[in-house]
């Protein structure tokens, strides 16, 4: 546990450096070493490593379709992973590359927002989602990276490249279509009227009530995504609402409400912030709250909400108020600890393993044994 907290503390310290470029470089370096060079640590690495090794030995459309079917993964992502398997010698290289791309996309987006402090924003975001986005949910992390790269392109004036990257995001993870939907709504002519406190709350409620019917409609209209729809439908009412999960849902709602309130108070976005950026935060917050009964969708939308909000939040802080940022990060760590670092989930993360450290010390990894034990316990709980 201490090593994860120490990593967040290092990022927080780096955010106080006067040299922005130096701080950014060091933050990317430290994050890449700690997150990108992890070894057999996290929830779902055995799944993707298995696909990588299977397609590395036999790369064919039959195997691609088979892996896509049994794993309920997007065919395009499986094919992409298989293509990488023809070039790279091990799955750990894929983790490293995906992590680096996530970091670059994060800083590219943060630098497109006036007044942001990217390193502080990264510390805030990782305090909530280091275990999930940093160490697990590989497809979702890639989709978030592609979407944010596209969003940064849009904010910099690259409209067509934005749509290209957002399309690639949807091809990596189907649920990121909701990111794209939020993006389209945020830049529409009705966004200035929709994203005010009362309309925002009404939209969240209406989306919550209508989403089950929309899911069924999509399943009937688009047969080739039926397996994905079935997956989300199967998990629709299986979410466990503990105190922390409920608290996170309330936080996401308040984030959207706060940005809607800011948009209501000012005709122009505060401090030169792009209005589309604030509208997107409210739009995705409403979609996340509206996905109340769909635990997987709710979490995946919340990832992007907290990421965008962390960048916005970093524009509010000056060095003298760094303690406020520390308090928010502390809350995020409490949430993360409760959700991911309790028995049996801690088996996926404790002890932390780093590929370079294992190589230098000649130590053996315990990742496979811990992962199997975790799966056995998890399966037993749902029998």
PDB file of N, CA and C in Angstrom, residues 186-275:
ATOM      1  N   UNK A 186     -21.989  18.466 -26.247  1.00  0.00           N
ATOM      2  CA  UNK A 186     -21.325  19.627 -25.645  1.00  0.00           C
ATOM      3  C   UNK A 186     -21.032  20.731 -26.655  1.00  0.00           C
ATOM      4  N   UNK A 187     -20.903  20.379 -27.929  1.00  0.00           N
ATOM      5  CA  UNK A 187     -20.608  21.402 -28.928  1.00  0.00           C
ATOM      6  C   UNK A 187     -21.820  21.757 -29.785  1.00  0.00           C
ATOM      7  N   UNK A 188     -22.989  21.271 -29.377  1.00  0.00           N
ATOM      8  CA  UNK A 188     -24.200  21.584 -30.129  1.00  0.00           C
ATOM      9  C   UNK A 188     -24.734  22.954 -29.721  1.00  0.00           C
ATOM     10  N   UNK A 189     -25.660  23.460 -30.509  1.00  0.00           N
ATOM     11  CA  UNK A 189     -26.222  24.786 -30.243  1.00  0.00           C
ATOM     12  C   UNK A 189     -27.075  24.814 -28.976  1.00  0.00           C
ATOM     13  N   UNK A 190     -27.561  23.640 -28.538  1.00  0.00           N
ATOM     14  CA  UNK A 190     -28.425  23.612 -27.358  1.00  0.00           C
ATOM     15  C   UNK A 190     -27.635  23.443 -26.059  1.00  0.00           C
ATOM     16  N   UNK A 191     -26.315  23.296 -26.139  1.00  0.00           N
ATOM     17  CA  UNK A 191     -25.525  23.040 -24.939  1.00  0.00           C
ATOM     18  C   UNK A 191     -25.624  24.174 -23.933  1.00  0.00           C
ATOM     19  N   UNK A 192     -25.678  25.422 -24.405  1.00  0.00           N
ATOM     20  CA  UNK A 192     -25.741  26.563 -23.491  1.00  0.00           C
ATOM     21  C   UNK A 192     -27.035  26.573 -22.688  1.00  0.00           C
ATOM     22  N   UNK A 193     -28.101  25.984 -23.238  1.00  0.00           N
ATOM     23  CA  UNK A 193     -29.379  25.914 -22.526  1.00  0.00           C
ATOM     24  C   UNK A 193     -29.495  24.636 -21.697  1.00  0.00           C
ATOM     25  N   UNK A 194     -28.907  23.553 -22.222  1.00  0.00           N
ATOM     26  CA  UNK A 194     -29.045  22.263 -21.550  1.00  0.00           C
ATOM     27  C   UNK A 194     -28.226  22.190 -20.276  1.00  0.00           C
ATOM     28  N   UNK A 195     -27.000  22.740 -20.310  1.00  0.00           N
ATOM     29  CA  UNK A 195     -26.103  22.575 -19.183  1.00  0.00           C
ATOM     30  C   UNK A 195     -26.165  23.761 -18.228  1.00  0.00           C
ATOM     31  N   UNK A 196     -27.367  23.897 -17.642  1.00  0.00           N
ATOM     32  CA  UNK A 196     -27.611  24.762 -16.509  1.00  0.00           C
ATOM     33  C   UNK A 196     -28.116  23.849 -15.401  1.00  0.00           C
ATOM     34  N   UNK A 197     -28.012  24.254 -14.140  1.00  0.00           N
ATOM     35  CA  UNK A 197     -28.284  23.335 -13.033  1.00  0.00           C
ATOM     36  C   UNK A 197     -29.574  22.533 -13.141  1.00  0.00           C
ATOM     37  N   UNK A 198     -30.708  23.181 -13.396  1.00  0.00           N
ATOM     38  CA  UNK A 198     -31.980  22.448 -13.438  1.00  0.00           C
ATOM     39  C   UNK A 198     -32.080  21.547 -14.671  1.00  0.00           C
ATOM     40  N   UNK A 199     -31.811  22.052 -15.881  1.00  0.00           N
ATOM     41  CA  UNK A 199     -31.835  21.158 -17.048  1.00  0.00           C
ATOM     42  C   UNK A 199     -30.841  20.005 -16.930  1.00  0.00           C
ATOM     43  N   UNK A 200     -29.671  20.263 -16.341  1.00  0.00           N
ATOM     44  CA  UNK A 200     -28.671  19.203 -16.161  1.00  0.00           C
ATOM     45  C   UNK A 200     -29.223  18.090 -15.281  1.00  0.00           C
ATOM     46  N   UNK A 201     -29.837  18.454 -14.161  1.00  0.00           N
ATOM     47  CA  UNK A 201     -30.406  17.451 -13.253  1.00  0.00           C
ATOM     48  C   UNK A 201     -31.540  16.693 -13.930  1.00  0.00           C
ATOM     49  N   UNK A 202     -32.368  17.410 -14.692  1.00  0.00           N
ATOM     50  CA  UNK A 202     -33.490  16.770 -15.395  1.00  0.00           C
ATOM     51  C   UNK A 202     -32.966  15.790 -16.446  1.00  0.00           C
ATOM     52  N   UNK A 203     -31.932  16.207 -17.190  1.00  0.00           N
ATOM     53  CA  UNK A 203     -31.353  15.348 -18.213  1.00  0.00           C
ATOM     54  C   UNK A 203     -30.774  14.083 -17.589  1.00  0.00           C
ATOM     55  N   UNK A 204     -30.107  14.204 -16.433  1.00  0.00           N
ATOM     56  CA  UNK A 204     -29.540  13.034 -15.746  1.00  0.00           C
ATOM     57  C   UNK A 204     -30.630  12.044 -15.381  1.00  0.00           C
ATOM     58  N   UNK A 205     -31.740  12.559 -14.854  1.00  0.00           N
ATOM     59  CA  UNK A 205     -32.848  11.700 -14.450  1.00  0.00           C
ATOM     60  C   UNK A 205     -33.495  11.027 -15.654  1.00  0.00           C
ATOM     61  N   UNK A 206     -33.731  11.787 -16.716  1.00  0.00           N
ATOM     62  CA  UNK A 206     -34.357  11.232 -17.910  1.00  0.00           C
ATOM     63  C   UNK A 206     -33.463  10.165 -18.563  1.00  0.00           C
ATOM     64  N   UNK A 207     -32.152  10.422 -18.556  1.00  0.00           N
ATOM     65  CA  UNK A 207     -31.238   9.449 -19.141  1.00  0.00           C
ATOM     66  C   UNK A 207     -31.227   8.165 -18.314  1.00  0.00           C
ATOM     67  N   UNK A 208     -31.315   8.307 -16.998  1.00  0.00           N
ATOM     68  CA  UNK A 208     -31.358   7.147 -16.120  1.00  0.00           C
ATOM     69  C   UNK A 208     -32.577   6.279 -16.411  1.00  0.00           C
ATOM     70  N   UNK A 209     -33.712   6.914 -16.621  1.00  0.00           N
ATOM     71  CA  UNK A 209     -34.952   6.181 -16.866  1.00  0.00           C
ATOM     72  C   UNK A 209     -35.023   5.592 -18.273  1.00  0.00           C
ATOM     73  N   UNK A 210     -34.386   6.268 -19.228  1.00  0.00           N
ATOM     74  CA  UNK A 210     -34.509   5.819 -20.618  1.00  0.00           C
ATOM     75  C   UNK A 210     -33.382   4.898 -21.079  1.00  0.00           C
ATOM     76  N   UNK A 211     -32.261   4.862 -20.348  1.00  0.00           N
ATOM     77  CA  UNK A 211     -31.122   4.079 -20.810  1.00  0.00           C
ATOM     78  C   UNK A 211     -31.435   2.603 -21.016  1.00  0.00           C
ATOM     79  N   UNK A 212     -32.157   1.931 -20.102  1.00  0.00           N
ATOM     80  CA  UNK A 212     -32.471   0.520 -20.359  1.00  0.00           C
ATOM     81  C   UNK A 212     -33.193   0.309 -21.691  1.00  0.00           C
ATOM     82  N   UNK A 213     -34.097   1.217 -22.039  1.00  0.00           N
ATOM     83  CA  UNK A 213     -34.817   1.095 -23.313  1.00  0.00           C
ATOM     84  C   UNK A 213     -33.899   1.400 -24.492  1.00  0.00           C
ATOM     85  N   UNK A 214     -32.988   2.357 -24.320  1.00  0.00           N
ATOM     86  CA  UNK A 214     -32.029   2.659 -25.375  1.00  0.00           C
ATOM     87  C   UNK A 214     -31.107   1.478 -25.633  1.00  0.00           C
ATOM     88  N   UNK A 215     -30.703   0.806 -24.560  1.00  0.00           N
ATOM     89  CA  UNK A 215     -29.845  -0.375 -24.695  1.00  0.00           C
ATOM     90  C   UNK A 215     -30.540  -1.447 -25.528  1.00  0.00           C
ATOM     91  N   UNK A 216     -31.800  -1.683 -25.218  1.00  0.00           N
ATOM     92  CA  UNK A 216     -32.554  -2.691 -25.963  1.00  0.00           C
ATOM     93  C   UNK A 216     -32.746  -2.275 -27.415  1.00  0.00           C
ATOM     94  N   UNK A 217     -32.988  -1.002 -27.648  1.00  0.00           N
ATOM     95  CA  UNK A 217     -33.191  -0.501 -29.013  1.00  0.00           C
ATOM     96  C   UNK A 217     -31.928  -0.672 -29.850  1.00  0.00           C
ATOM     97  N   UNK A 218     -30.778  -0.356 -29.258  1.00  0.00           N
ATOM     98  CA  UNK A 218     -29.520  -0.524 -29.971  1.00  0.00           C
ATOM     99  C   UNK A 218     -29.276  -1.990 -30.280  1.00  0.00           C
ATOM    100  N   UNK A 219     -29.612  -2.853 -29.335  1.00  0.00           N
ATOM    101  CA  UNK A 219     -29.421  -4.298 -29.552  1.00  0.00           C
ATOM    102  C   UNK A 219     -30.237  -4.795 -30.729  1.00  0.00           C
ATOM    103  N   UNK A 220     -31.437  -4.254 -30.897  1.00  0.00           N
ATOM    104  CA  UNK A 220     -32.282  -4.683 -32.015  1.00  0.00           C
ATOM    105  C   UNK A 220     -31.853  -4.053 -33.335  1.00  0.00           C
ATOM    106  N   UNK A 221     -31.375  -2.812 -33.267  1.00  0.00           N
ATOM    107  CA  UNK A 221     -31.051  -2.088 -34.495  1.00  0.00           C
ATOM    108  C   UNK A 221     -29.670  -2.437 -35.045  1.00  0.00           C
ATOM    109  N   UNK A 222     -28.742  -2.810 -34.153  1.00  0.00           N
ATOM    110  CA  UNK A 222     -27.365  -3.094 -34.580  1.00  0.00           C
ATOM    111  C   UNK A 222     -26.986  -4.493 -34.109  1.00  0.00           C
ATOM    112  N   UNK A 223     -27.303  -5.507 -34.906  1.00  0.00           N
ATOM    113  CA  UNK A 223     -27.101  -6.891 -34.480  1.00  0.00           C
ATOM    114  C   UNK A 223     -25.662  -7.239 -34.134  1.00  0.00           C
ATOM    115  N   UNK A 224     -24.670  -6.642 -34.818  1.00  0.00           N
ATOM    116  CA  UNK A 224     -23.290  -7.062 -34.612  1.00  0.00           C
ATOM    117  C   UNK A 224     -22.716  -6.622 -33.262  1.00  0.00           C
ATOM    118  N   UNK A 225     -23.435  -5.738 -32.554  1.00  0.00           N
ATOM    119  CA  UNK A 225     -22.978  -5.363 -31.212  1.00  0.00           C
ATOM    120  C   UNK A 225     -23.828  -6.033 -30.139  1.00  0.00           C
ATOM    121  N   UNK A 226     -24.600  -7.033 -30.531  1.00  0.00           N
ATOM    122  CA  UNK A 226     -25.483  -7.700 -29.590  1.00  0.00           C
ATOM    123  C   UNK A 226     -24.715  -8.314 -28.416  1.00  0.00           C
ATOM    124  N   UNK A 227     -23.526  -8.884 -28.688  1.00  0.00           N
ATOM    125  CA  UNK A 227     -22.759  -9.508 -27.608  1.00  0.00           C
ATOM    126  C   UNK A 227     -22.332  -8.479 -26.571  1.00  0.00           C
ATOM    127  N   UNK A 228     -21.937  -7.289 -27.037  1.00  0.00           N
ATOM    128  CA  UNK A 228     -21.561  -6.240 -26.100  1.00  0.00           C
ATOM    129  C   UNK A 228     -22.768  -5.750 -25.306  1.00  0.00           C
ATOM    130  N   UNK A 229     -23.890  -5.596 -25.995  1.00  0.00           N
ATOM    131  CA  UNK A 229     -25.109  -5.162 -25.315  1.00  0.00           C
ATOM    132  C   UNK A 229     -25.520  -6.193 -24.268  1.00  0.00           C
ATOM    133  N   UNK A 230     -25.400  -7.472 -24.616  1.00  0.00           N
ATOM    134  CA  UNK A 230     -25.743  -8.532 -23.674  1.00  0.00           C
ATOM    135  C   UNK A 230     -24.849  -8.479 -22.438  1.00  0.00           C
ATOM    136  N   UNK A 231     -23.585  -8.139 -22.658  1.00  0.00           N
ATOM    137  CA  UNK A 231     -22.648  -8.030 -21.539  1.00  0.00           C
ATOM    138  C   UNK A 231     -23.086  -6.925 -20.584  1.00  0.00           C
ATOM    139  N   UNK A 232     -23.387  -5.741 -21.120  1.00  0.00           N
ATOM    140  CA  UNK A 232     -23.813  -4.635 -20.272  1.00  0.00           C
ATOM    141  C   UNK A 232     -25.171  -4.912 -19.630  1.00  0.00           C
ATOM    142  N   UNK A 233     -26.060  -5.563 -20.411  1.00  0.00           N
ATOM    143  CA  UNK A 233     -27.378  -5.889 -19.874  1.00  0.00           C
ATOM    144  C   UNK A 233     -27.269  -6.876 -18.723  1.00  0.00           C
ATOM    145  N   UNK A 234     -26.347  -7.837 -18.859  1.00  0.00           N
ATOM    146  CA  UNK A 234     -26.171  -8.842 -17.823  1.00  0.00           C
ATOM    147  C   UNK A 234     -25.656  -8.262 -16.518  1.00  0.00           C
ATOM    148  N   UNK A 235     -24.911  -7.160 -16.613  1.00  0.00           N
ATOM    149  CA  UNK A 235     -24.382  -6.517 -15.417  1.00  0.00           C
ATOM    150  C   UNK A 235     -25.220  -5.326 -14.974  1.00  0.00           C
ATOM    151  N   UNK A 236     -26.385  -5.174 -15.603  1.00  0.00           N
ATOM    152  CA  UNK A 236     -27.180  -3.968 -15.372  1.00  0.00           C
ATOM    153  C   UNK A 236     -27.516  -3.748 -13.908  1.00  0.00           C
ATOM    154  N   UNK A 237     -27.957  -4.792 -13.217  1.00  0.00           N
ATOM    155  CA  UNK A 237     -28.414  -4.610 -11.849  1.00  0.00           C
ATOM    156  C   UNK A 237     -27.535  -5.359 -10.852  1.00  0.00           C
ATOM    157  N   UNK A 238     -26.275  -5.596 -11.250  1.00  0.00           N
ATOM    158  CA  UNK A 238     -25.401  -6.389 -10.390  1.00  0.00           C
ATOM    159  C   UNK A 238     -24.449  -5.539  -9.567  1.00  0.00           C
ATOM    160  N   UNK A 239     -24.565  -4.227  -9.655  1.00  0.00           N
ATOM    161  CA  UNK A 239     -23.617  -3.368  -8.947  1.00  0.00           C
ATOM    162  C   UNK A 239     -23.860  -3.416  -7.439  1.00  0.00           C
ATOM    163  N   UNK A 240     -22.780  -3.419  -6.697  1.00  0.00           N
ATOM    164  CA  UNK A 240     -22.866  -3.346  -5.246  1.00  0.00           C
ATOM    165  C   UNK A 240     -22.661  -1.901  -4.813  1.00  0.00           C
ATOM    166  N   UNK A 241     -23.652  -1.329  -4.187  1.00  0.00           N
ATOM    167  CA  UNK A 241     -23.582   0.080  -3.803  1.00  0.00           C
ATOM    168  C   UNK A 241     -23.170   0.198  -2.339  1.00  0.00           C
ATOM    169  N   UNK A 242     -21.859   0.238  -2.117  1.00  0.00           N
ATOM    170  CA  UNK A 242     -21.337   0.515  -0.798  1.00  0.00           C
ATOM    171  C   UNK A 242     -21.274   2.009  -0.575  1.00  0.00           C
ATOM    172  N   UNK A 243     -20.737   2.400   0.565  1.00  0.00           N
ATOM    173  CA  UNK A 243     -20.657   3.815   0.902  1.00  0.00           C
ATOM    174  C   UNK A 243     -19.776   4.562  -0.090  1.00  0.00           C
ATOM    175  N   UNK A 244     -18.627   3.983  -0.417  1.00  0.00           N
ATOM    176  CA  UNK A 244     -17.692   4.655  -1.305  1.00  0.00           C
ATOM    177  C   UNK A 244     -18.220   4.756  -2.730  1.00  0.00           C
ATOM    178  N   UNK A 245     -18.848   3.682  -3.210  1.00  0.00           N
ATOM    179  CA  UNK A 245     -19.411   3.699  -4.560  1.00  0.00           C
ATOM    180  C   UNK A 245     -20.507   4.752  -4.661  1.00  0.00           C
ATOM    181  N   UNK A 246     -21.364   4.799  -3.652  1.00  0.00           N
ATOM    182  CA  UNK A 246     -22.419   5.803  -3.629  1.00  0.00           C
ATOM    183  C   UNK A 246     -21.835   7.207  -3.537  1.00  0.00           C
ATOM    184  N   UNK A 247     -20.785   7.343  -2.709  1.00  0.00           N
ATOM    185  CA  UNK A 247     -20.129   8.642  -2.590  1.00  0.00           C
ATOM    186  C   UNK A 247     -19.529   9.113  -3.900  1.00  0.00           C
ATOM    187  N   UNK A 248     -18.945   8.184  -4.673  1.00  0.00           N
ATOM    188  CA  UNK A 248     -18.380   8.540  -5.959  1.00  0.00           C
ATOM    189  C   UNK A 248     -19.461   8.978  -6.939  1.00  0.00           C
ATOM    190  N   UNK A 249     -20.610   8.308  -6.891  1.00  0.00           N
ATOM    191  CA  UNK A 249     -21.709   8.683  -7.771  1.00  0.00           C
ATOM    192  C   UNK A 249     -22.202  10.091  -7.445  1.00  0.00           C
ATOM    193  N   UNK A 250     -22.300  10.400  -6.158  1.00  0.00           N
ATOM    194  CA  UNK A 250     -22.705  11.740  -5.738  1.00  0.00           C
ATOM    195  C   UNK A 250     -21.661  12.767  -6.182  1.00  0.00           C
ATOM    196  N   UNK A 251     -20.384  12.400  -6.047  1.00  0.00           N
ATOM    197  CA  UNK A 251     -19.312  13.309  -6.462  1.00  0.00           C
ATOM    198  C   UNK A 251     -19.404  13.620  -7.949  1.00  0.00           C
ATOM    199  N   UNK A 252     -19.645  12.602  -8.766  1.00  0.00           N
ATOM    200  CA  UNK A 252     -19.759  12.805 -10.214  1.00  0.00           C
ATOM    201  C   UNK A 252     -20.934  13.723 -10.529  1.00  0.00           C
ATOM    202  N   UNK A 253     -22.050  13.523  -9.830  1.00  0.00           N
ATOM    203  CA  UNK A 253     -23.213  14.393 -10.044  1.00  0.00           C
ATOM    204  C   UNK A 253     -22.880  15.834  -9.669  1.00  0.00           C
ATOM    205  N   UNK A 254     -22.200  16.024  -8.542  1.00  0.00           N
ATOM    206  CA  UNK A 254     -21.856  17.375  -8.096  1.00  0.00           C
ATOM    207  C   UNK A 254     -20.854  18.045  -9.028  1.00  0.00           C
ATOM    208  N   UNK A 255     -19.969  17.248  -9.623  1.00  0.00           N
ATOM    209  CA  UNK A 255     -19.014  17.810 -10.588  1.00  0.00           C
ATOM    210  C   UNK A 255     -19.765  18.416 -11.768  1.00  0.00           C
ATOM    211  N   UNK A 256     -20.717  17.651 -12.306  1.00  0.00           N
ATOM    212  CA  UNK A 256     -21.507  18.165 -13.416  1.00  0.00           C
ATOM    213  C   UNK A 256     -22.340  19.369 -13.023  1.00  0.00           C
ATOM    214  N   UNK A 257     -22.894  19.338 -11.812  1.00  0.00           N
ATOM    215  CA  UNK A 257     -23.713  20.446 -11.332  1.00  0.00           C
ATOM    216  C   UNK A 257     -22.873  21.708 -11.150  1.00  0.00           C
ATOM    217  N   UNK A 258     -21.651  21.543 -10.652  1.00  0.00           N
ATOM    218  CA  UNK A 258     -20.778  22.686 -10.441  1.00  0.00           C
ATOM    219  C   UNK A 258     -20.402  23.351 -11.765  1.00  0.00           C
ATOM    220  N   UNK A 259     -20.033  22.548 -12.763  1.00  0.00           N
ATOM    221  CA  UNK A 259     -19.673  23.133 -14.055  1.00  0.00           C
ATOM    222  C   UNK A 259     -20.892  23.765 -14.721  1.00  0.00           C
ATOM    223  N   UNK A 260     -22.073  23.166 -14.535  1.00  0.00           N
ATOM    224  CA  UNK A 260     -23.297  23.768 -15.066  1.00  0.00           C
ATOM    225  C   UNK A 260     -23.569  25.115 -14.398  1.00  0.00           C
ATOM    226  N   UNK A 261     -23.292  25.193 -13.098  1.00  0.00           N
ATOM    227  CA  UNK A 261     -23.491  26.442 -12.368  1.00  0.00           C
ATOM    228  C   UNK A 261     -22.519  27.515 -12.861  1.00  0.00           C
ATOM    229  N   UNK A 262     -21.281  27.122 -13.135  1.00  0.00           N
ATOM    230  CA  UNK A 262     -20.301  28.076 -13.661  1.00  0.00           C
ATOM    231  C   UNK A 262     -20.738  28.619 -15.020  1.00  0.00           C
ATOM    232  N   UNK A 263     -21.267  27.724 -15.849  1.00  0.00           N
ATOM    233  CA  UNK A 263     -21.723  28.149 -17.174  1.00  0.00           C
ATOM    234  C   UNK A 263     -22.936  29.072 -17.073  1.00  0.00           C
ATOM    235  N   UNK A 264     -23.758  28.856 -16.053  1.00  0.00           N
ATOM    236  CA  UNK A 264     -24.932  29.711 -15.872  1.00  0.00           C
ATOM    237  C   UNK A 264     -24.525  31.103 -15.420  1.00  0.00           C
ATOM    238  N   UNK A 265     -23.533  31.182 -14.550  1.00  0.00           N
ATOM    239  CA  UNK A 265     -23.130  32.470 -13.967  1.00  0.00           C
ATOM    240  C   UNK A 265     -22.405  33.366 -14.965  1.00  0.00           C
ATOM    241  N   UNK A 266     -21.699  32.755 -15.917  1.00  0.00           N
ATOM    242  CA  UNK A 266     -20.874  33.550 -16.802  1.00  0.00           C
ATOM    243  C   UNK A 266     -21.209  33.252 -18.257  1.00  0.00           C
ATOM    244  N   UNK A 267     -21.327  34.285 -19.018  1.00  0.00           N
ATOM    245  CA  UNK A 267     -21.604  34.112 -20.441  1.00  0.00           C
ATOM    246  C   UNK A 267     -20.401  33.519 -21.149  1.00  0.00           C
ATOM    247  N   UNK A 268     -19.208  33.842 -20.639  1.00  0.00           N
ATOM    248  CA  UNK A 268     -17.983  33.250 -21.159  1.00  0.00           C
ATOM    249  C   UNK A 268     -17.416  32.310 -20.110  1.00  0.00           C
ATOM    250  N   UNK A 269     -16.733  31.285 -20.560  1.00  0.00           N
ATOM    251  CA  UNK A 269     -16.149  30.342 -19.618  1.00  0.00           C
ATOM    252  C   UNK A 269     -15.136  31.056 -18.735  1.00  0.00           C
ATOM    253  N   UNK A 270     -15.054  30.710 -17.454  1.00  0.00           N
ATOM    254  CA  UNK A 270     -14.148  31.394 -16.542  1.00  0.00           C
ATOM    255  C   UNK A 270     -12.688  31.231 -16.943  1.00  0.00           C
ATOM    256  N   UNK A 271     -11.931  32.327 -16.813  1.00  0.00           N
ATOM    257  CA  UNK A 271     -10.489  32.325 -17.065  1.00  0.00           C
ATOM    258  C   UNK A 271     -10.129  31.836 -18.456  1.00  0.00           C
ATOM    259  N   UNK A 272     -10.987  32.056 -19.410  1.00  0.00           N
ATOM    260  CA  UNK A 272     -10.674  31.662 -20.769  1.00  0.00           C
ATOM    261  C   UNK A 272     -10.775  30.180 -21.046  1.00  0.00           C
ATOM    262  N   UNK A 273     -11.336  29.399 -20.126  1.00  0.00           N
ATOM    263  CA  UNK A 273     -11.489  27.964 -20.366  1.00  0.00           C
ATOM    264  C   UNK A 273     -12.457  27.738 -21.521  1.00  0.00           C
ATOM    265  N   UNK A 274     -12.173  26.771 -22.394  1.00  0.00           N
ATOM    266  CA  UNK A 274     -13.091  26.488 -23.501  1.00  0.00           C
ATOM    267  C   UNK A 274     -14.475  26.080 -22.982  1.00  0.00           C
ATOM    268  N   UNK A 275     -15.498  26.717 -23.502  1.00  0.00           N
ATOM    269  CA  UNK A 275     -16.857  26.398 -23.059  1.00  0.00           C
ATOM    270  C   UNK A 275     -17.192  24.942 -23.360  1.00  0.00           C
TER     271      UNK A 275
END
